[in-house]
Amino acid sequence: MSEQHNILIIGAGLAGLYTALTLAPRPVTVLSPMALGYGASSAWAQGGVAAAMDKKDTPEAHALDTINAGDGIVDADIAAFVTQAAKEHVLELAEVGTPFDRTPKGDFVMSKEAAHGFARVVRVKGDQAGAAIMKTLIEEVQNTPSITVIEGATALDFIVKDNAMQGVVVSENNTPPYVIQAKAYLLAAGGAGSLYLKTTNPPSVRGLALGMAARAGAVIADAEFVQFHPTAMDVGIDPNPLATEALRGEGAILFNKHGERYMLGVHPDAELAPRDIVARANFHQHQAGNVPVLDTREAIGAHIKDEFISVYRYCQQAGIDPVTETIPIVPAAHYHMGGVATDRNGRSSIKGLWVSGEAASTGLHGANRLASNGLLEALVYAATCAGGMMQTIEAGQGQEFVTDLVTPDLGYQGVNDAAVMELRTIMSDKVGVIRDGVGLAQALRDLHDLDVRFGGVSTNFDNMLVAATLIAAAAYNRHESRGGHYRTDYPEKDDKLKHRTEITYAQALALRDSL
Ligand code: SIN
């Protein structure tokens, strides 16, 4: 038996909810693993949405910064498309009530973040953009009768035949699974940050979308590129609270226990160098026991209380007064540039499956995402996917409902916490900020061993293992350093490798099993 719906959206972060609203009044069903607003990275985003809103700024300049940050492998057409569409979506969010910060004249207040040539990040009360946008969208969703949200529902598995979607296996609050069929499916279930010990992502964001799509045969792109945020707080809290890059945009500086402002010797833009460069410098300082800290005292002072409410609240939780004290920091997994490969219209390699948000790899981010392009991409591709799904269904080309589906026998219980910690340790130690071939091969063997010991019990954990295996395999295969992927055995860029990569789970397994 299966339930039949028109459009099924898997995930209730920014990408999922914005798609659902774009599709209204057409009926859609949204799966939200937790209560709406909880468990989605979007709500934790502090920076905001990057868009050329200022008259002196242009989408072309924004696209160029995106391409430069992406370190040679951004798809220029996608960058042009997304940056052109940016302003329209910011205005749309403002229209539905997002309380963006404004100047006394009513213009948008814009933050400057690393590798942007212009202050072009629209924000809410300094660092509240993600939470405020999500609150606005949730209110809209709750007032839109065409949207059905199933809270507590987690997608475990795709049923695919002849490379076409037939259904999604869903478990509600760890109860026996059932199948939902739809005419079109959107996967918008987030990234993979919590596959690592240090992360700025919610615990539920741990490669589940990537793993599920890959097990169903989807092509995965750029899996090796994980972005580590340079300034997560190192205050003993898991996940690590984020100290937004906008603080450095306002002039906050980094130094170590020797009083050395080390970024001055690393890059001409010092603390505002591309994110991967600052992350590696901070990682080296941390590993060397030099205790890197972020100092907001002179640049921001007491304004931090009103202008960076989240950061101030986290500091208070950790017993730090950032007005008079520095903030210990460490790089932490923040964003996965890789994901399910999509075409210009957000379609995956599986018929009937669209993907948006961090779960997707559109080609916008290349090897290193430009700050605040994540929420932007989620908005633009949510709208693109909505249009594509609608047209497909209206043309009578949606997926057929099948009557003889068999629900696969899946493990639907919660994951084993000890196994998760082992997996996160493998990823942090061997597939982290600094990598090498020996460590990556060992990571693949260790993940295999985890699979032997814990695989097949919890499909959620299997999806995590698959995602981790794909990231490690793609990192093993890329014999160079570029953007967020740095290998000590191949420390330079290789022009022959100046391209995006694709991998399937079958290929990753073949590599794993050959080592
Ligand atoms: C930040 O606020 O530093 C993060 C913004 C982003 O990752 O886009």
Short mmCIF file of C-alpha atoms and ligand atoms in Angstrom, two decimals:
data_model
loop_
_atom_site.label_atom_id
_atom_site.label_comp_id
_atom_site.label_asym_id
_atom_site.label_seq_id
_atom_site.Cartn_x
_atom_site.Cartn_y
_atom_site.Cartn_z
CA MET A 1 0.00 0.00 0.00
CA SER A 2 1.27 3.50 -0.70
CA GLU A 3 0.01 7.05 -0.35
CA GLN A 4 -0.30 9.04 -3.56
CA HIS A 5 0.51 12.73 -3.70
CA ASN A 6 0.97 15.28 -6.45
CA ILE A 7 4.40 16.69 -5.59
CA LEU A 8 6.53 15.41 -2.74
CA ILE A 9 9.17 17.70 -1.21
CA ILE A 10 11.72 15.94 0.98
CA GLY A 11 13.06 18.46 3.46
CA ALA A 12 11.66 21.56 5.12
CA GLY A 13 14.54 24.04 5.10
CA LEU A 14 14.62 27.14 2.97
CA ALA A 15 14.78 25.23 -0.34
CA GLY A 16 11.85 22.95 0.50
CA LEU A 17 9.53 25.61 1.90
CA TYR A 18 10.27 28.19 -0.80
CA THR A 19 9.50 25.56 -3.45
CA ALA A 20 6.23 24.67 -1.74
CA LEU A 21 5.21 28.34 -1.62
CA THR A 22 6.21 28.92 -5.23
CA LEU A 23 3.98 26.01 -6.25
CA ALA A 24 0.90 27.23 -4.34
CA PRO A 25 -2.01 26.78 -4.91
CA ARG A 26 -0.95 23.46 -6.46
CA PRO A 27 -1.06 20.71 -3.83
CA VAL A 28 2.28 19.66 -2.39
CA THR A 29 3.37 17.51 0.53
CA VAL A 30 6.46 18.41 2.54
CA LEU A 31 8.34 15.93 4.73
CA SER A 32 9.86 17.61 7.77
CA PRO A 33 11.95 15.27 9.96
CA MET A 34 11.33 17.50 12.98
CA ALA A 35 8.80 20.17 13.90
CA LEU A 36 8.85 22.90 11.23
CA GLY A 37 11.82 25.21 11.71
CA TYR A 38 13.93 22.71 13.65
CA GLY A 39 16.82 20.69 12.28
CA ALA A 40 17.37 22.75 9.12
CA SER A 41 20.74 24.46 8.50
CA SER A 42 18.96 27.38 6.82
CA ALA A 43 17.63 28.58 10.17
CA TRP A 44 21.19 28.67 11.53
CA ALA A 45 22.62 30.77 8.70
CA GLN A 46 23.99 33.96 10.18
CA GLY A 47 25.35 35.76 7.11
CA GLY A 48 22.36 36.34 4.84
CA VAL A 49 21.65 36.32 1.12
CA ALA A 50 24.23 37.62 -1.35
CA ALA A 51 22.70 39.81 -4.08
CA ALA A 52 23.74 42.87 -6.07
CA MET A 53 21.14 45.21 -4.54
CA ASP A 54 23.24 48.38 -4.51
CA LYS A 55 23.03 50.61 -7.60
CA LYS A 56 26.82 50.58 -7.84
CA ASP A 57 26.99 46.77 -7.71
CA THR A 58 26.15 44.39 -10.58
CA PRO A 59 25.21 40.72 -10.96
CA GLU A 60 28.24 40.42 -13.26
CA ALA A 61 30.58 41.55 -10.46
CA HIS A 62 28.85 39.11 -8.08
CA ALA A 63 29.26 36.31 -10.63
CA LEU A 64 32.95 37.12 -11.03
CA ASP A 65 33.53 36.97 -7.25
CA THR A 66 31.68 33.63 -7.20
CA ILE A 67 33.90 32.30 -9.98
CA ASN A 68 37.10 33.52 -8.33
CA ALA A 69 36.19 32.07 -4.93
CA GLY A 70 35.32 28.73 -6.59
CA ASP A 71 38.96 28.33 -7.61
CA GLY A 72 38.67 27.54 -11.30
CA ILE A 73 35.76 25.11 -11.51
CA VAL A 74 32.58 27.18 -11.11
CA ASP A 75 30.14 26.77 -13.99
CA ALA A 76 30.12 30.35 -15.33
CA ASP A 77 26.66 30.00 -16.92
CA ILE A 78 25.16 28.88 -13.61
CA ALA A 79 26.93 31.73 -11.79
CA ALA A 80 25.49 34.24 -14.30
CA PHE A 81 22.01 32.71 -13.99
CA VAL A 82 21.94 32.65 -10.18
CA THR A 83 23.42 36.12 -9.63
CA GLN A 84 21.02 37.66 -12.19
CA ALA A 85 18.05 36.15 -10.36
CA ALA A 86 19.29 37.16 -6.89
CA LYS A 87 17.65 40.58 -6.56
CA GLU A 88 14.18 39.33 -7.56
CA HIS A 89 14.23 36.71 -4.79
CA VAL A 90 15.46 39.10 -2.09
CA LEU A 91 12.64 41.47 -3.05
CA GLU A 92 10.19 38.55 -2.92
CA LEU A 93 11.37 37.63 0.59
CA ALA A 94 11.00 41.27 1.66
CA GLU A 95 7.52 41.34 0.11
CA VAL A 96 6.35 38.39 2.20
CA GLY A 97 7.62 40.10 5.34
CA THR A 98 11.28 39.23 5.97
CA PRO A 99 12.49 42.10 8.18
CA PHE A 100 15.78 42.83 6.39
CA ASP A 101 17.93 45.54 8.00
CA ARG A 102 17.31 48.94 6.36
CA THR A 103 19.05 52.30 6.36
CA PRO A 104 17.10 55.36 7.53
CA LYS A 105 16.35 55.99 3.82
CA GLY A 106 14.86 52.50 3.45
CA ASP A 107 17.73 50.92 1.49
CA PHE A 108 19.00 47.46 2.39
CA VAL A 109 21.89 47.38 4.86
CA MET A 110 24.56 45.20 3.32
CA SER A 111 27.35 43.23 5.03
CA LYS A 112 30.74 42.57 3.49
CA GLU A 113 31.99 39.01 3.65
CA ALA A 114 35.21 37.36 2.54
CA ALA A 115 36.07 37.29 -1.17
CA HIS A 116 33.16 39.61 -2.06
CA GLY A 117 34.40 42.73 -3.88
CA PHE A 118 31.36 44.63 -2.60
CA ALA A 119 29.22 44.77 0.53
CA ARG A 120 26.32 42.75 -0.91
CA VAL A 121 24.94 40.45 1.77
CA VAL A 122 21.44 41.44 2.90
CA ARG A 123 21.00 40.68 6.56
CA VAL A 124 18.54 40.72 9.45
CA LYS A 125 19.53 42.22 12.83
CA GLY A 126 23.16 41.55 11.94
CA ASP A 127 23.34 37.76 12.19
CA GLN A 128 19.68 36.66 12.23
CA ALA A 129 19.01 36.25 8.50
CA GLY A 130 18.50 32.48 8.37
CA ALA A 131 16.22 32.38 11.41
CA ALA A 132 14.18 35.40 10.26
CA ILE A 133 13.73 34.14 6.70
CA MET A 134 12.67 30.71 7.98
CA LYS A 135 10.20 32.26 10.46
CA THR A 136 8.65 34.31 7.65
CA LEU A 137 8.37 31.32 5.32
CA ILE A 138 6.98 29.04 8.02
CA GLU A 139 4.22 31.54 8.74
CA GLU A 140 3.40 31.68 5.01
CA VAL A 141 3.40 27.89 4.74
CA GLN A 142 1.07 27.60 7.73
CA ASN A 143 -1.33 30.00 6.02
CA THR A 144 -1.26 28.17 2.70
CA PRO A 145 -3.91 25.42 2.55
CA SER A 146 -2.39 23.72 -0.53
CA ILE A 147 0.71 22.74 1.48
CA THR A 148 0.55 19.61 3.66
CA VAL A 149 3.48 19.27 6.05
CA ILE A 150 4.14 15.87 7.65
CA GLU A 151 6.21 16.61 10.74
CA GLY A 152 8.44 13.88 12.17
CA ALA A 153 8.70 12.22 8.74
CA THR A 154 12.12 11.13 7.47
CA ALA A 155 12.75 9.80 3.98
CA LEU A 156 14.86 6.65 4.16
CA ASP A 157 15.04 5.31 0.64
CA PHE A 158 14.04 5.91 -2.97
CA ILE A 159 12.26 3.23 -4.97
CA VAL A 160 13.65 3.53 -8.49
CA LYS A 161 12.97 1.35 -11.52
CA ASP A 162 14.73 1.78 -14.86
CA ASN A 163 16.33 4.92 -13.45
CA ALA A 164 12.95 6.56 -12.80
CA MET A 165 11.35 7.45 -9.46
CA GLN A 166 8.52 5.23 -8.27
CA GLY A 167 8.28 6.18 -4.61
CA VAL A 168 9.93 7.26 -1.39
CA VAL A 169 10.08 5.10 1.73
CA VAL A 170 9.22 7.23 4.75
CA SER A 171 9.33 6.57 8.47
CA GLU A 172 7.48 8.78 10.94
CA ASN A 173 9.24 9.12 14.29
CA ASN A 174 11.04 5.78 13.89
CA THR A 175 7.86 3.78 13.21
CA PRO A 176 7.58 1.11 10.47
CA PRO A 177 8.08 2.67 7.04
CA TYR A 178 5.47 3.26 4.35
CA VAL A 179 5.73 4.48 0.76
CA ILE A 180 4.68 7.80 -0.74
CA GLN A 181 4.34 8.06 -4.50
CA ALA A 182 4.21 11.34 -6.37
CA LYS A 183 4.20 12.69 -9.91
CA ALA A 184 7.35 14.69 -9.16
CA TYR A 185 9.84 14.61 -6.29
CA LEU A 186 12.11 17.33 -4.90
CA LEU A 187 15.04 16.35 -2.69
CA ALA A 188 15.88 19.32 -0.48
CA ALA A 189 17.15 17.54 2.61
CA GLY A 190 20.40 19.41 3.23
CA GLY A 191 24.13 18.80 3.36
CA ALA A 192 26.63 16.70 5.26
CA GLY A 193 28.36 18.84 7.94
CA SER A 194 27.57 16.56 10.88
CA LEU A 195 29.57 13.74 9.30
CA TYR A 196 32.42 15.63 11.01
CA LEU A 197 33.19 16.05 14.72
CA LYS A 198 33.45 19.82 14.44
CA THR A 199 30.59 21.33 12.50
CA THR A 200 28.36 24.37 12.43
CA ASN A 201 25.42 22.28 11.14
CA PRO A 202 22.49 20.83 13.11
CA PRO A 203 23.08 17.16 14.11
CA SER A 204 20.46 15.89 11.65
CA VAL A 205 22.37 17.38 8.68
CA ARG A 206 24.65 14.42 8.02
CA GLY A 207 24.62 13.38 4.40
CA LEU A 208 21.25 11.62 4.43
CA ALA A 209 20.06 13.18 1.15
CA LEU A 210 23.35 12.45 -0.57
CA GLY A 211 23.43 8.87 0.68
CA MET A 212 19.84 8.11 -0.23
CA ALA A 213 20.15 9.52 -3.77
CA ALA A 214 23.48 7.77 -4.34
CA ARG A 215 22.12 4.39 -3.19
CA ALA A 216 19.36 4.84 -5.76
CA GLY A 217 21.99 5.33 -8.48
CA ALA A 218 22.06 9.14 -8.81
CA VAL A 219 25.24 10.71 -10.15
CA ILE A 220 27.04 12.73 -7.47
CA ALA A 221 29.17 15.78 -8.35
CA ASP A 222 32.17 17.42 -6.66
CA ALA A 223 31.79 15.28 -3.54
CA GLU A 224 35.38 16.00 -2.42
CA PHE A 225 34.69 19.68 -1.81
CA VAL A 226 33.66 20.31 1.80
CA GLN A 227 33.83 23.87 3.09
CA PHE A 228 35.23 24.34 6.58
CA HIS A 229 34.18 27.61 8.18
CA PRO A 230 37.29 29.30 9.59
CA THR A 231 35.67 30.72 12.71
CA ALA A 232 33.44 28.27 14.52
CA MET A 233 33.66 28.83 18.27
CA ASP A 234 35.94 26.39 20.09
CA VAL A 235 34.05 26.44 23.37
CA GLY A 236 33.22 22.78 23.98
CA ILE A 237 29.73 22.92 22.44
CA ASP A 238 28.65 20.37 19.77
CA PRO A 239 27.71 21.55 17.15
CA ASN A 240 30.21 24.42 17.23
CA PRO A 241 28.45 27.80 17.29
CA LEU A 242 29.30 29.97 14.30
CA ALA A 243 31.06 33.32 14.62
CA THR A 244 29.89 34.82 11.34
CA GLU A 245 32.35 36.05 8.75
CA ALA A 246 30.50 39.38 8.84
CA LEU A 247 32.37 40.03 12.11
CA ARG A 248 35.61 39.99 10.11
CA GLY A 249 33.82 42.09 7.47
CA GLU A 250 33.35 44.68 10.25
CA GLY A 251 37.05 44.56 11.07
CA ALA A 252 37.38 41.78 13.69
CA ILE A 253 40.86 40.23 13.57
CA LEU A 254 42.50 36.88 14.26
CA PHE A 255 45.53 36.34 16.40
CA ASN A 256 47.16 33.58 18.43
CA LYS A 257 48.44 33.10 21.96
CA HIS A 258 51.76 34.71 20.94
CA GLY A 259 49.88 37.88 20.01
CA GLU A 260 50.69 37.28 16.33
CA ARG A 261 48.14 38.47 13.74
CA TYR A 262 49.09 35.55 11.52
CA MET A 263 46.74 36.19 8.56
CA LEU A 264 48.85 39.24 7.61
CA GLY A 265 51.61 36.87 6.55
CA VAL A 266 49.29 34.47 4.73
CA HIS A 267 47.26 36.57 2.26
CA PRO A 268 47.05 40.22 1.16
CA ASP A 269 43.38 40.29 2.24
CA ALA A 270 44.37 38.95 5.68
CA GLU A 271 41.22 37.92 7.64
CA LEU A 272 39.06 38.47 4.55
CA ALA A 273 41.01 36.09 2.32
CA PRO A 274 38.95 33.31 0.66
CA ARG A 275 37.38 31.08 3.26
CA ASP A 276 39.48 27.97 2.53
CA ILE A 277 42.72 29.92 3.02
CA VAL A 278 41.63 31.36 6.37
CA ALA A 279 40.33 27.93 7.44
CA ARG A 280 43.67 26.25 6.72
CA ALA A 281 45.62 28.97 8.53
CA ASN A 282 43.34 28.64 11.56
CA PHE A 283 43.61 24.85 11.42
CA HIS A 284 47.43 25.01 11.48
CA GLN A 285 47.34 27.43 14.42
CA HIS A 286 44.91 25.17 16.26
CA GLN A 287 46.91 22.00 15.57
CA ALA A 288 50.10 23.70 16.73
CA GLY A 289 48.46 24.58 20.04
CA ASN A 290 48.67 28.31 19.26
CA VAL A 291 45.05 28.89 20.36
CA PRO A 292 43.68 31.07 17.55
CA VAL A 293 41.13 33.64 18.68
CA LEU A 294 38.77 36.11 17.06
CA ASP A 295 38.97 39.61 18.48
CA THR A 296 35.89 41.77 18.00
CA ARG A 297 36.67 44.17 20.85
CA GLU A 298 38.07 47.14 18.99
CA ALA A 299 36.19 46.80 15.69
CA ILE A 300 32.72 46.09 17.09
CA GLY A 301 32.90 46.61 20.85
CA ALA A 302 29.61 46.73 22.73
CA HIS A 303 27.59 46.89 19.48
CA ILE A 304 28.02 43.12 19.24
CA LYS A 305 25.13 42.76 21.71
CA ASP A 306 22.63 44.33 19.29
CA GLU A 307 24.24 43.74 15.92
CA PHE A 308 25.29 40.10 16.28
CA ILE A 309 22.65 38.74 18.60
CA SER A 310 23.34 35.02 17.95
CA VAL A 311 27.10 35.35 18.37
CA TYR A 312 26.63 37.31 21.58
CA ARG A 313 24.16 34.74 22.91
CA TYR A 314 26.53 31.85 22.12
CA CYS A 315 29.40 33.72 23.82
CA GLN A 316 27.28 34.19 26.92
CA GLN A 317 26.43 30.46 26.88
CA ALA A 318 30.17 29.74 26.80
CA GLY A 319 30.96 32.24 29.57
CA ILE A 320 32.77 34.69 27.27
CA ASP A 321 32.15 38.44 27.19
CA PRO A 322 33.18 39.42 23.62
CA VAL A 323 33.12 43.11 24.57
CA THR A 324 36.15 42.55 26.79
CA GLU A 325 37.41 39.08 25.83
CA THR A 326 38.49 37.25 22.68
CA ILE A 327 36.63 34.23 21.24
CA PRO A 328 38.54 30.92 20.78
CA ILE A 329 37.91 29.58 17.27
CA VAL A 330 38.46 26.43 15.20
CA PRO A 331 37.53 25.51 11.61
CA ALA A 332 34.40 23.36 11.38
CA ALA A 333 32.57 21.59 8.54
CA HIS A 334 30.04 24.12 7.31
CA TYR A 335 28.87 23.47 3.75
CA HIS A 336 29.13 20.74 1.14
CA MET A 337 29.84 22.14 -2.31
CA GLY A 338 29.33 18.63 -3.65
CA GLY A 339 25.97 16.92 -3.83
CA VAL A 340 23.55 15.26 -6.19
CA ALA A 341 24.53 16.40 -9.70
CA THR A 342 21.84 18.55 -11.29
CA ASP A 343 21.42 20.13 -14.69
CA ARG A 344 20.64 23.81 -15.32
CA ASN A 345 16.99 23.09 -14.38
CA GLY A 346 17.67 21.31 -11.11
CA ARG A 347 17.05 17.80 -12.47
CA SER A 348 19.11 14.90 -11.17
CA SER A 349 20.19 11.92 -13.29
CA ILE A 350 17.13 9.98 -12.00
CA LYS A 351 13.93 10.70 -13.93
CA GLY A 352 11.32 12.49 -11.84
CA LEU A 353 13.81 13.65 -9.16
CA TRP A 354 14.71 17.32 -8.80
CA VAL A 355 17.23 18.49 -6.18
CA SER A 356 17.82 21.89 -4.60
CA GLY A 357 19.64 23.55 -1.71
CA GLU A 358 22.76 22.05 -0.19
CA ALA A 359 21.79 18.53 -1.27
CA ALA A 360 22.41 19.57 -4.88
CA SER A 361 25.59 20.30 -6.76
CA THR A 362 24.62 22.77 -9.48
CA GLY A 363 28.12 23.99 -10.34
CA LEU A 364 27.63 27.38 -8.66
CA HIS A 365 30.10 26.89 -5.84
CA GLY A 366 33.02 25.14 -7.53
CA ALA A 367 35.72 24.18 -5.05
CA ASN A 368 34.88 26.85 -2.49
CA ARG A 369 31.51 28.53 -1.98
CA LEU A 370 31.40 32.32 -1.80
CA ALA A 371 29.87 33.42 1.51
CA SER A 372 26.08 33.80 1.54
CA ASN A 373 25.67 32.22 -1.88
CA GLY A 374 24.15 29.14 -0.17
CA LEU A 375 20.78 30.65 0.77
CA LEU A 376 20.78 32.44 -2.58
CA GLU A 377 21.26 29.23 -4.56
CA ALA A 378 18.53 27.54 -2.50
CA LEU A 379 16.07 30.32 -3.39
CA VAL A 380 16.89 30.46 -7.09
CA TYR A 381 16.84 26.69 -7.57
CA ALA A 382 13.73 26.24 -5.45
CA ALA A 383 11.90 28.47 -7.91
CA THR A 384 13.56 26.77 -10.90
CA CYS A 385 12.66 23.31 -9.66
CA ALA A 386 9.10 24.40 -8.87
CA GLY A 387 8.70 25.62 -12.47
CA GLY A 388 10.20 22.43 -13.90
CA MET A 389 8.05 20.08 -11.81
CA MET A 390 4.90 22.04 -12.63
CA GLN A 391 5.57 22.06 -16.38
CA THR A 392 6.39 18.37 -16.38
CA ILE A 393 3.16 17.46 -14.60
CA GLU A 394 1.05 19.81 -16.72
CA ALA A 395 2.52 18.26 -19.86
CA GLY A 396 1.33 14.86 -18.60
CA GLN A 397 4.91 13.69 -18.14
CA GLY A 398 4.90 13.23 -14.37
CA GLN A 399 5.79 9.86 -12.85
CA GLU A 400 3.07 7.20 -13.04
CA PHE A 401 1.59 5.80 -9.84
CA VAL A 402 2.40 2.08 -9.56
CA THR A 403 0.00 -0.30 -7.86
CA ASP A 404 2.26 -3.27 -7.09
CA LEU A 405 5.03 -1.57 -5.14
CA VAL A 406 6.66 -3.59 -2.40
CA THR A 407 7.98 -1.69 0.60
CA PRO A 408 11.60 -2.71 1.05
CA ASP A 409 12.53 -4.16 4.40
CA LEU A 410 14.54 -1.30 5.86
CA GLY A 411 16.11 -0.55 9.22
CA TYR A 412 14.14 2.37 10.58
CA GLN A 413 15.38 2.53 14.16
CA GLY A 414 17.51 5.39 15.45
CA VAL A 415 21.22 5.26 14.71
CA ASN A 416 23.83 3.83 17.07
CA ASP A 417 25.51 6.85 18.72
CA ALA A 418 28.86 5.07 19.18
CA ALA A 419 28.96 4.17 15.47
CA VAL A 420 28.15 7.76 14.54
CA MET A 421 31.02 9.03 16.70
CA GLU A 422 33.39 6.55 15.02
CA LEU A 423 32.28 7.75 11.62
CA ARG A 424 32.67 11.43 12.55
CA THR A 425 36.14 10.73 13.94
CA ILE A 426 37.24 8.99 10.72
CA MET A 427 35.99 11.92 8.63
CA SER A 428 37.61 14.57 10.83
CA ASP A 429 40.97 12.83 11.17
CA LYS A 430 41.37 11.61 7.59
CA VAL A 431 38.97 13.50 5.30
CA GLY A 432 39.14 16.91 6.97
CA VAL A 433 40.79 20.28 6.38
CA ILE A 434 44.15 18.68 5.49
CA ARG A 435 44.20 15.36 3.61
CA ASP A 436 46.63 12.92 2.02
CA GLY A 437 46.39 9.71 -0.01
CA VAL A 438 47.45 7.39 2.81
CA GLY A 439 44.88 8.86 5.20
CA LEU A 440 42.11 8.85 2.61
CA ALA A 441 42.75 5.18 1.74
CA GLN A 442 42.67 4.34 5.45
CA ALA A 443 39.42 6.31 5.82
CA LEU A 444 37.81 4.23 3.08
CA ARG A 445 38.97 1.01 4.77
CA ASP A 446 37.71 2.24 8.16
CA LEU A 447 34.33 3.15 6.66
CA HIS A 448 34.17 -0.34 5.14
CA ASP A 449 34.86 -1.83 8.56
CA LEU A 450 32.08 0.32 10.08
CA ASP A 451 29.74 -0.93 7.36
CA VAL A 452 30.58 -4.55 8.20
CA ARG A 453 29.94 -3.96 11.90
CA PHE A 454 26.93 -1.63 11.83
CA GLY A 455 25.51 -1.63 8.28
CA GLY A 456 21.96 -2.74 7.48
CA VAL A 457 20.44 -1.97 10.88
CA SER A 458 19.53 1.66 10.48
CA THR A 459 18.96 2.97 6.94
CA ASN A 460 19.73 6.46 8.26
CA PHE A 461 23.17 5.28 9.30
CA ASP A 462 23.63 3.46 5.97
CA ASN A 463 22.90 6.75 4.20
CA MET A 464 25.53 8.48 6.35
CA LEU A 465 28.08 5.78 5.52
CA VAL A 466 27.36 6.10 1.81
CA ALA A 467 27.76 9.89 1.93
CA ALA A 468 31.04 9.60 3.86
CA THR A 469 32.34 6.96 1.43
CA LEU A 470 31.56 9.19 -1.56
CA ILE A 471 33.35 12.19 -0.04
CA ALA A 472 36.42 10.12 0.88
CA ALA A 473 36.55 8.38 -2.52
CA ALA A 474 36.25 11.62 -4.49
CA ALA A 475 38.93 13.20 -2.28
CA TYR A 476 41.18 10.17 -2.83
CA ASN A 477 40.73 10.50 -6.59
CA ARG A 478 41.58 14.22 -6.84
CA HIS A 479 45.37 14.38 -7.00
CA GLU A 480 45.77 18.12 -6.42
CA SER A 481 44.80 20.87 -3.99
CA ARG A 482 42.01 23.23 -4.95
CA GLY A 483 39.58 25.30 -2.89
CA GLY A 484 38.31 23.38 0.12
CA HIS A 485 40.20 20.20 -0.90
CA TYR A 486 43.82 20.32 0.30
CA ARG A 487 46.25 17.38 0.03
CA THR A 488 49.74 17.51 1.49
CA ASP A 489 50.89 14.90 -1.08
CA TYR A 490 49.60 17.07 -3.95
CA PRO A 491 49.86 20.61 -2.54
CA GLU A 492 49.60 22.43 -5.89
CA LYS A 493 46.79 22.92 -8.35
CA ASP A 494 46.99 20.84 -11.52
CA ASP A 495 45.55 22.54 -14.61
CA LYS A 496 44.63 19.16 -16.08
CA LEU A 497 42.25 18.71 -13.13
CA LYS A 498 40.58 22.09 -13.52
CA HIS A 499 37.16 20.59 -13.91
CA ARG A 500 34.26 19.30 -11.86
CA THR A 501 34.02 15.57 -11.04
CA GLU A 502 31.27 12.98 -11.04
CA ILE A 503 31.10 9.74 -9.13
CA THR A 504 28.47 7.08 -8.49
CA TYR A 505 28.16 4.96 -5.37
CA ALA A 506 29.09 1.88 -7.42
CA GLN A 507 32.36 3.59 -8.43
CA ALA A 508 33.10 4.67 -4.86
CA LEU A 509 32.50 1.10 -3.64
CA ALA A 510 34.75 -0.32 -6.35
CA LEU A 511 37.52 2.02 -5.23
CA ARG A 512 36.94 1.24 -1.54
CA ASP A 513 37.04 -2.49 -2.17
CA SER A 514 40.23 -2.25 -4.25
CA LEU A 515 42.26 -0.72 -1.41
C1 SIN B 1 28.86 33.30 7.86
O1 SIN B 1 28.01 34.06 8.27
O2 SIN B 1 30.04 33.41 8.12
C2 SIN B 1 28.43 32.15 7.02
C3 SIN B 1 27.76 32.63 5.82
C4 SIN B 1 27.76 31.55 4.83
O3 SIN B 1 28.31 30.48 5.09
O4 SIN B 1 27.25 31.76 3.73
#
